[in-house]
C-alpha cells in the first residue's frame, strides 16, 4: 500500500485507555506544559531557549501553550522526529511508519542522534496512538504535526501532556516540511535555529533549480502502483519535492484527488500521468516496471514512449527518504532525485534515467 495509507485515520480510544488517562491526568494539562522535573533529553537548557517560553501554537484543534523548554518529547507525527533531532533534542519516543530503523531514526539523521539512546518506538496499527505506552514515557510535549490525529485522540493525549496537532490549513498529513520544522523550532524554543535549517535546505532547492532550468518549463506527477494507480496530491510531501524543485504539478490534480494526500485514479484518468516526467514509487525497479508497461493505456502515453519516467524503489534508504521528506532527509533525496529528473526532462528520449548507486 502507499506509504501514507499506513497512517490511517485513527479510531476512538478503548475504555480501558480512557480509564488510564484519568489516572495520569495529574501529570499535566491539555494546554500547558508540565511543571514537573524533566529528564531524558540530550538537549541542554540554554538561556536563549528559556526566553522563548511560554509559547502558544495554533493547530487544527485550537491552540496549545508550552510553558518551558520541553525535554521529554514524544513524536506521534510520523516524520516529526527528524525536525526534533535536527534541533538538538532526542525524542524519548517516536512512532514507527517506515520501519527498519532503530528508534525510527534514518541514516540521514544518525549523526544527530550521536551517542544518545535511541528513542522508544511506538506503533500505530490503525487504532490510533498507543496511549498507555506514551503515558509511560512521561512526555512533557507530544508532537503530532505530520498526522491524522482525531479530536478524540487529541483530547485523550492532552490529559497528560501538551499536544501540538496538525495545522488546520492543510489536509491531514499535508504540513509542508518548512512549516513542520519551524513549528517544532517554536515548540522547542529554537525558532531562529529552525529558520536557519529551513533556509539551508531551501538553498539546496534553489541551486538545483538554477542548475536545471528545464524544471521550470516541465510538469510532473508522483504516483505508485497501489491497487491500480495511486496519485499523490499537491499537499503530499512527495509531490512537494517536485513543486519545490520548480516542476509544475498537473493543473487538475487536486480536483481529481480531492482533499486528501492522494487517491486512486480511474483508467479514464490515465492521462493525468502524461506529464513532463512521471515519478513512480515502486516495490522494485524491475518486475514492477514491466507490469506497469503491460498496461496499454499507460504504455501508449508520451511520457513512456519518450523515456520520461523516474522510478524510486519504495524500500531502502532512498525510497524511505522520499516518503519522509523532512528537513534532514531531503538533502539525501536531492542528491539522487535531481539527476534522475534532469535526465528525464532533457528532451532526448535516448537519455537513460539511471538508478542511484545507493
GROMACS .gro file of C-alpha atoms in nm:
model
  358
    1UNK     CA    1   0.000   0.000   0.000
    2UNK     CA    2   0.118   0.360  -0.046
    3UNK     CA    3   0.324   0.476   0.248
    4UNK     CA    4   0.075   0.732   0.375
    5UNK     CA    5  -0.217   0.489   0.376
    6UNK     CA    6  -0.043   0.313   0.661
    7UNK     CA    7  -0.122   0.627   0.862
    8UNK     CA    8  -0.494   0.554   0.859
    9UNK     CA    9  -0.748   0.775   1.029
   10UNK     CA   10  -0.730   0.690   1.395
   11UNK     CA   11  -1.021   0.515   1.568
   12UNK     CA   12  -1.163   0.602   1.909
   13UNK     CA   13  -0.975   0.503   2.220
   14UNK     CA   14  -1.077   0.196   2.418
   15UNK     CA   15  -1.250   0.235   2.750
   16UNK     CA   16  -0.954   0.088   2.933
   17UNK     CA   17  -0.729   0.352   2.788
   18UNK     CA   18  -0.963   0.625   2.895
   19UNK     CA   19  -0.952   0.487   3.248
   20UNK     CA   20  -0.574   0.510   3.238
   21UNK     CA   21  -0.592   0.872   3.133
   22UNK     CA   22  -0.787   0.958   3.441
   23UNK     CA   23  -0.505   0.815   3.648
   24UNK     CA   24  -0.235   1.009   3.469
   25UNK     CA   25  -0.423   1.337   3.426
   26UNK     CA   26  -0.236   1.488   3.717
   27UNK     CA   27   0.087   1.472   3.516
   28UNK     CA   28  -0.006   1.778   3.310
   29UNK     CA   29  -0.284   1.962   3.133
   30UNK     CA   30  -0.415   1.978   2.778
   31UNK     CA   31  -0.299   2.331   2.716
   32UNK     CA   32   0.016   2.378   2.918
   33UNK     CA   33   0.349   2.210   2.972
   34UNK     CA   34   0.404   2.008   3.286
   35UNK     CA   35   0.580   2.181   3.572
   36UNK     CA   36   0.735   1.854   3.692
   37UNK     CA   37   1.109   1.787   3.660
   38UNK     CA   38   1.221   1.669   3.316
   39UNK     CA   39   1.490   1.427   3.209
   40UNK     CA   40   1.600   1.204   2.924
   41UNK     CA   41   1.686   1.463   2.659
   42UNK     CA   42   2.025   1.525   2.503
   43UNK     CA   43   1.943   1.895   2.473
   44UNK     CA   44   2.063   2.145   2.733
   45UNK     CA   45   1.856   2.422   2.891
   46UNK     CA   46   2.010   2.710   2.703
   47UNK     CA   47   1.943   3.064   2.820
   48UNK     CA   48   1.830   3.166   2.471
   49UNK     CA   49   1.569   2.890   2.470
   50UNK     CA   50   1.437   2.977   2.815
   51UNK     CA   51   1.343   3.326   2.699
   52UNK     CA   52   1.121   3.178   2.427
   53UNK     CA   53   0.862   3.049   2.676
   54UNK     CA   54   0.577   3.043   2.730
   55UNK     CA   55   0.484   2.990   2.366
   56UNK     CA   56   0.143   2.923   2.214
   57UNK     CA   57   0.100   2.726   1.891
   58UNK     CA   58  -0.224   2.716   1.692
   59UNK     CA   59  -0.335   2.392   1.529
   60UNK     CA   60  -0.639   2.203   1.397
   61UNK     CA   61  -0.798   2.167   1.739
   62UNK     CA   62  -0.731   2.510   1.881
   63UNK     CA   63  -0.401   2.609   2.039
   64UNK     CA   64  -0.152   2.471   2.289
   65UNK     CA   65   0.068   2.664   2.530
   66UNK     CA   66   0.409   2.529   2.625
   67UNK     CA   67   0.535   2.685   2.948
   68UNK     CA   68   0.900   2.577   2.949
   69UNK     CA   69   1.158   2.414   2.727
   70UNK     CA   70   1.047   2.054   2.664
   71UNK     CA   71   1.294   1.776   2.732
   72UNK     CA   72   1.082   1.461   2.707
   73UNK     CA   73   0.935   1.483   2.360
   74UNK     CA   74   0.722   1.211   2.202
   75UNK     CA   75   0.650   1.231   1.829
   76UNK     CA   76   0.313   1.095   1.720
   77UNK     CA   77   0.355   1.267   1.383
   78UNK     CA   78   0.510   1.006   1.157
   79UNK     CA   79   0.801   1.223   1.038
   80UNK     CA   80   0.827   1.479   1.319
   81UNK     CA   81   1.128   1.312   1.479
   82UNK     CA   82   1.367   1.445   1.214
   83UNK     CA   83   1.292   1.810   1.290
   84UNK     CA   84   1.326   1.742   1.663
   85UNK     CA   85   1.663   1.574   1.611
   86UNK     CA   86   1.780   1.848   1.375
   87UNK     CA   87   1.721   2.099   1.655
   88UNK     CA   88   1.931   1.909   1.907
   89UNK     CA   89   1.671   1.716   2.106
   90UNK     CA   90   1.647   1.337   2.105
   91UNK     CA   91   1.283   1.229   2.142
   92UNK     CA   92   1.208   0.980   2.417
   93UNK     CA   93   0.952   0.820   2.186
   94UNK     CA   94   0.886   0.808   1.812
   95UNK     CA   95   0.609   0.650   1.606
   96UNK     CA   96   0.710   0.388   1.351
   97UNK     CA   97   0.594   0.434   0.995
   98UNK     CA   98   0.864   0.323   0.754
   99UNK     CA   99   1.018   0.052   0.970
  100UNK     CA  100   1.368  -0.091   0.964
  101UNK     CA  101   1.544   0.184   1.160
  102UNK     CA  102   1.632   0.165   1.527
  103UNK     CA  103   1.441   0.435   1.710
  104UNK     CA  104   1.274   0.528   1.377
  105UNK     CA  105   1.588   0.731   1.301
  106UNK     CA  106   1.706   0.706   0.940
  107UNK     CA  107   2.070   0.720   0.826
  108UNK     CA  108   2.034   1.086   0.728
  109UNK     CA  109   1.965   1.165   1.095
  110UNK     CA  110   2.207   0.930   1.270
  111UNK     CA  111   2.467   1.197   1.336
  112UNK     CA  112   2.200   1.398   1.520
  113UNK     CA  113   2.133   1.101   1.746
  114UNK     CA  114   2.502   1.068   1.829
  115UNK     CA  115   2.573   0.855   2.134
  116UNK     CA  116   2.229   0.911   2.288
  117UNK     CA  117   1.997   0.617   2.346
  118UNK     CA  118   1.762   0.553   2.057
  119UNK     CA  119   1.402   0.662   2.119
  120UNK     CA  120   1.140   0.409   2.222
  121UNK     CA  121   0.945   0.316   1.909
  122UNK     CA  122   0.566   0.327   1.928
  123UNK     CA  123   0.336   0.173   1.671
  124UNK     CA  124   0.004   0.267   1.521
  125UNK     CA  125  -0.172  -0.039   1.379
  126UNK     CA  126  -0.477   0.157   1.271
  127UNK     CA  127  -0.639   0.213   1.610
  128UNK     CA  128  -0.451   0.530   1.695
  129UNK     CA  129  -0.158   0.624   1.919
  130UNK     CA  130  -0.050   0.376   2.188
  131UNK     CA  131  -0.174   0.595   2.468
  132UNK     CA  132  -0.066   0.373   2.757
  133UNK     CA  133   0.289   0.348   2.625
  134UNK     CA  134   0.305   0.719   2.552
  135UNK     CA  135   0.190   0.797   2.906
  136UNK     CA  136   0.456   0.563   3.045
  137UNK     CA  137   0.725   0.772   2.875
  138UNK     CA  138   0.617   1.072   3.085
  139UNK     CA  139   0.640   1.326   2.800
  140UNK     CA  140   0.630   1.698   2.854
  141UNK     CA  141   0.542   1.755   2.488
  142UNK     CA  142   0.366   1.545   2.223
  143UNK     CA  143   0.408   1.646   1.859
  144UNK     CA  144   0.153   1.533   1.601
  145UNK     CA  145   0.226   1.764   1.306
  146UNK     CA  146   0.254   1.509   1.023
  147UNK     CA  147  -0.052   1.318   1.136
  148UNK     CA  148  -0.422   1.249   1.108
  149UNK     CA  149  -0.486   1.289   1.480
  150UNK     CA  150  -0.858   1.299   1.563
  151UNK     CA  151  -1.015   1.537   1.812
  152UNK     CA  152  -1.088   1.248   2.049
  153UNK     CA  153  -0.726   1.139   2.042
  154UNK     CA  154  -0.603   1.494   2.083
  155UNK     CA  155  -0.823   1.533   2.391
  156UNK     CA  156  -0.710   1.200   2.531
  157UNK     CA  157  -0.338   1.266   2.485
  158UNK     CA  158  -0.376   1.618   2.621
  159UNK     CA  159  -0.477   1.473   2.959
  160UNK     CA  160  -0.112   1.415   3.048
  161UNK     CA  161   0.098   1.641   2.820
  162UNK     CA  162   0.058   1.941   2.588
  163UNK     CA  163  -0.012   1.824   2.232
  164UNK     CA  164   0.063   2.017   1.913
  165UNK     CA  165  -0.164   1.868   1.647
  166UNK     CA  166  -0.156   1.905   1.269
  167UNK     CA  167  -0.226   2.255   1.128
  168UNK     CA  168  -0.582   2.328   1.023
  169UNK     CA  169  -0.488   2.497   0.696
  170UNK     CA  170  -0.369   2.175   0.532
  171UNK     CA  171  -0.505   1.828   0.474
  172UNK     CA  172  -0.412   1.567   0.733
  173UNK     CA  173  -0.053   1.457   0.657
  174UNK     CA  174  -0.024   1.772   0.447
  175UNK     CA  175   0.204   2.000   0.651
  176UNK     CA  176   0.495   2.135   0.441
  177UNK     CA  177   0.839   2.036   0.569
  178UNK     CA  178   0.924   2.404   0.615
  179UNK     CA  179   0.629   2.466   0.846
  180UNK     CA  180   0.689   2.138   1.025
  181UNK     CA  181   1.047   2.238   1.103
  182UNK     CA  182   0.960   2.592   1.211
  183UNK     CA  183   0.669   2.474   1.427
  184UNK     CA  184   0.896   2.226   1.603
  185UNK     CA  185   1.150   2.506   1.646
  186UNK     CA  186   0.886   2.722   1.809
  187UNK     CA  187   0.778   2.437   2.038
  188UNK     CA  188   1.138   2.371   2.145
  189UNK     CA  189   1.222   2.738   2.194
  190UNK     CA  190   1.456   2.746   1.894
  191UNK     CA  191   1.276   2.942   1.622
  192UNK     CA  192   1.593   3.103   1.485
  193UNK     CA  193   1.775   2.771   1.460
  194UNK     CA  194   1.473   2.621   1.281
  195UNK     CA  195   1.465   2.908   1.029
  196UNK     CA  196   1.836   2.858   0.962
  197UNK     CA  197   1.776   2.489   0.891
  198UNK     CA  198   1.491   2.569   0.654
  199UNK     CA  199   1.697   2.834   0.474
  200UNK     CA  200   1.980   2.585   0.425
  201UNK     CA  201   1.760   2.323   0.260
  202UNK     CA  202   1.577   2.582   0.053
  203UNK     CA  203   1.918   2.695  -0.075
  204UNK     CA  204   1.975   2.339  -0.199
  205UNK     CA  205   1.645   2.350  -0.385
  206UNK     CA  206   1.741   2.687  -0.534
  207UNK     CA  207   2.077   2.553  -0.650
  208UNK     CA  208   1.911   2.252  -0.812
  209UNK     CA  209   1.661   2.475  -0.994
  210UNK     CA  210   1.937   2.705  -1.116
  211UNK     CA  211   2.138   2.411  -1.247
  212UNK     CA  212   1.832   2.264  -1.420
  213UNK     CA  213   1.629   2.542  -1.587
  214UNK     CA  214   1.425   2.279  -1.773
  215UNK     CA  215   1.246   2.204  -1.446
  216UNK     CA  216   1.069   2.540  -1.466
  217UNK     CA  217   0.910   2.453  -1.800
  218UNK     CA  218   0.814   2.095  -1.721
  219UNK     CA  219   0.522   1.930  -1.547
  220UNK     CA  220   0.547   1.632  -1.315
  221UNK     CA  221   0.337   1.386  -1.119
  222UNK     CA  222   0.416   1.144  -0.835
  223UNK     CA  223   0.240   0.806  -0.830
  224UNK     CA  224   0.261   0.449  -0.702
  225UNK     CA  225   0.104   0.125  -0.836
  226UNK     CA  226  -0.116   0.058  -0.534
  227UNK     CA  227  -0.446  -0.112  -0.617
  228UNK     CA  228  -0.414   0.024  -0.969
  229UNK     CA  229  -0.273   0.374  -0.988
  230UNK     CA  230  -0.246   0.590  -0.678
  231UNK     CA  231  -0.152   0.954  -0.741
  232UNK     CA  232  -0.025   1.191  -0.471
  233UNK     CA  233  -0.190   1.532  -0.437
  234UNK     CA  234  -0.026   1.871  -0.419
  235UNK     CA  235  -0.022   1.877  -0.037
  236UNK     CA  236   0.159   1.545  -0.006
  237UNK     CA  237   0.525   1.566   0.095
  238UNK     CA  238   0.633   1.365  -0.209
  239UNK     CA  239   0.459   1.595  -0.454
  240UNK     CA  240   0.604   1.894  -0.270
  241UNK     CA  241   0.951   1.766  -0.360
  242UNK     CA  242   0.864   1.819  -0.724
  243UNK     CA  243   0.699   2.158  -0.683
  244UNK     CA  244   0.983   2.280  -0.460
  245UNK     CA  245   1.219   2.196  -0.747
  246UNK     CA  246   1.017   2.420  -0.978
  247UNK     CA  247   0.826   2.147  -1.161
  248UNK     CA  248   0.456   2.215  -1.212
  249UNK     CA  249   0.200   1.963  -1.092
  250UNK     CA  250  -0.100   1.882  -1.318
  251UNK     CA  251  -0.346   2.170  -1.314
  252UNK     CA  252  -0.643   1.949  -1.222
  253UNK     CA  253  -0.456   1.723  -0.982
  254UNK     CA  254  -0.636   1.827  -0.664
  255UNK     CA  255  -0.971   1.830  -0.841
  256UNK     CA  256  -0.919   1.462  -0.914
  257UNK     CA  257  -0.763   1.379  -0.574
  258UNK     CA  258  -0.997   1.577  -0.351
  259UNK     CA  259  -0.898   1.698  -0.003
  260UNK     CA  260  -0.669   1.402   0.060
  261UNK     CA  261  -0.295   1.340   0.038
  262UNK     CA  262  -0.364   1.118  -0.262
  263UNK     CA  263  -0.613   0.881  -0.423
  264UNK     CA  264  -0.653   0.607  -0.679
  265UNK     CA  265  -0.747   0.730  -1.024
  266UNK     CA  266  -0.969   0.554  -1.274
  267UNK     CA  267  -0.846   0.415  -1.604
  268UNK     CA  268  -1.026   0.704  -1.771
  269UNK     CA  269  -0.788   0.947  -1.598
  270UNK     CA  270  -0.467   0.771  -1.700
  271UNK     CA  271  -0.398   1.091  -1.896
  272UNK     CA  272  -0.312   1.256  -1.562
  273UNK     CA  273   0.017   1.064  -1.577
  274UNK     CA  274   0.116   1.206  -1.917
  275UNK     CA  275   0.336   1.486  -1.782
  276UNK     CA  276   0.687   1.610  -1.850
  277UNK     CA  277   0.802   1.345  -1.605
  278UNK     CA  278   0.622   1.072  -1.413
  279UNK     CA  279   0.788   0.974  -1.085
  280UNK     CA  280   0.689   0.630  -0.965
  281UNK     CA  281   0.746   0.487  -0.618
  282UNK     CA  282   0.756   0.114  -0.688
  283UNK     CA  283   0.815  -0.211  -0.495
  284UNK     CA  284   1.114  -0.279  -0.722
  285UNK     CA  285   1.263  -0.129  -1.036
  286UNK     CA  286   1.236  -0.444  -1.250
  287UNK     CA  287   0.919  -0.652  -1.237
  288UNK     CA  288   0.703  -0.365  -1.112
  289UNK     CA  289   0.810  -0.152  -1.407
  290UNK     CA  290   0.741  -0.434  -1.651
  291UNK     CA  291   0.393  -0.472  -1.506
  292UNK     CA  292   0.327  -0.100  -1.541
  293UNK     CA  293   0.425  -0.110  -1.906
  294UNK     CA  294   0.190  -0.402  -1.971
  295UNK     CA  295  -0.098  -0.159  -1.926
  296UNK     CA  296  -0.154  -0.040  -2.283
  297UNK     CA  297  -0.335   0.277  -2.178
  298UNK     CA  298  -0.031   0.384  -1.980
  299UNK     CA  299   0.234   0.241  -2.213
  300UNK     CA  300   0.099   0.441  -2.505
  301UNK     CA  301   0.143   0.774  -2.327
  302UNK     CA  302   0.421   1.005  -2.447
  303UNK     CA  303   0.579   1.009  -2.101
  304UNK     CA  304   0.653   0.638  -2.151
  305UNK     CA  305   0.731   0.647  -2.520
  306UNK     CA  306   0.981   0.928  -2.471
  307UNK     CA  307   1.152   0.776  -2.168
  308UNK     CA  308   1.045   1.044  -1.919
  309UNK     CA  309   0.984   0.816  -1.622
  310UNK     CA  310   1.170   0.810  -1.290
  311UNK     CA  311   1.149   0.502  -1.069
  312UNK     CA  312   1.220   0.508  -0.697
  313UNK     CA  313   1.230   0.178  -0.509
  314UNK     CA  314   0.989   0.206  -0.219
  315UNK     CA  315   1.205   0.021   0.030
  316UNK     CA  316   1.564   0.112   0.102
  317UNK     CA  317   1.710   0.439   0.222
  318UNK     CA  318   1.633   0.637  -0.094
  319UNK     CA  319   1.265   0.541  -0.108
  320UNK     CA  320   1.227   0.586   0.265
  321UNK     CA  321   1.382   0.932   0.249
  322UNK     CA  322   1.145   1.032  -0.032
  323UNK     CA  323   0.844   0.923   0.171
  324UNK     CA  324   0.958   1.110   0.481
  325UNK     CA  325   1.067   1.430   0.301
  326UNK     CA  326   1.192   1.609   0.611
  327UNK     CA  327   1.447   1.880   0.675
  328UNK     CA  328   1.707   1.604   0.730
  329UNK     CA  329   1.605   1.355   0.460
  330UNK     CA  330   1.553   1.599   0.173
  331UNK     CA  331   1.925   1.670   0.108
  332UNK     CA  332   1.973   1.290   0.091
  333UNK     CA  333   1.689   1.275  -0.163
  334UNK     CA  334   1.805   1.565  -0.379
  335UNK     CA  335   2.146   1.406  -0.435
  336UNK     CA  336   1.965   1.114  -0.600
  337UNK     CA  337   1.640   1.251  -0.740
  338UNK     CA  338   1.770   1.562  -0.915
  339UNK     CA  339   2.000   1.372  -1.158
  340UNK     CA  340   1.713   1.137  -1.242
  341UNK     CA  341   1.472   1.424  -1.308
  342UNK     CA  342   1.732   1.607  -1.517
  343UNK     CA  343   1.779   1.302  -1.738
  344UNK     CA  344   1.403   1.257  -1.776
  345UNK     CA  345   1.324   1.614  -1.885
  346UNK     CA  346   1.627   1.681  -2.106
  347UNK     CA  347   1.422   1.638  -2.425
  348UNK     CA  348   1.625   1.343  -2.553
  349UNK     CA  349   1.437   1.010  -2.541
  350UNK     CA  350   1.770   0.830  -2.570
  351UNK     CA  351   1.890   0.959  -2.235
  352UNK     CA  352   1.868   0.680  -1.980
  353UNK     CA  353   1.739   0.763  -1.636
  354UNK     CA  354   1.990   0.585  -1.415
  355UNK     CA  355   1.917   0.440  -1.075
  356UNK     CA  356   2.130   0.589  -0.797
  357UNK     CA  357   2.414   0.371  -0.670
  358UNK     CA  358   2.267   0.369  -0.319
   0.00000   0.00000   0.00000
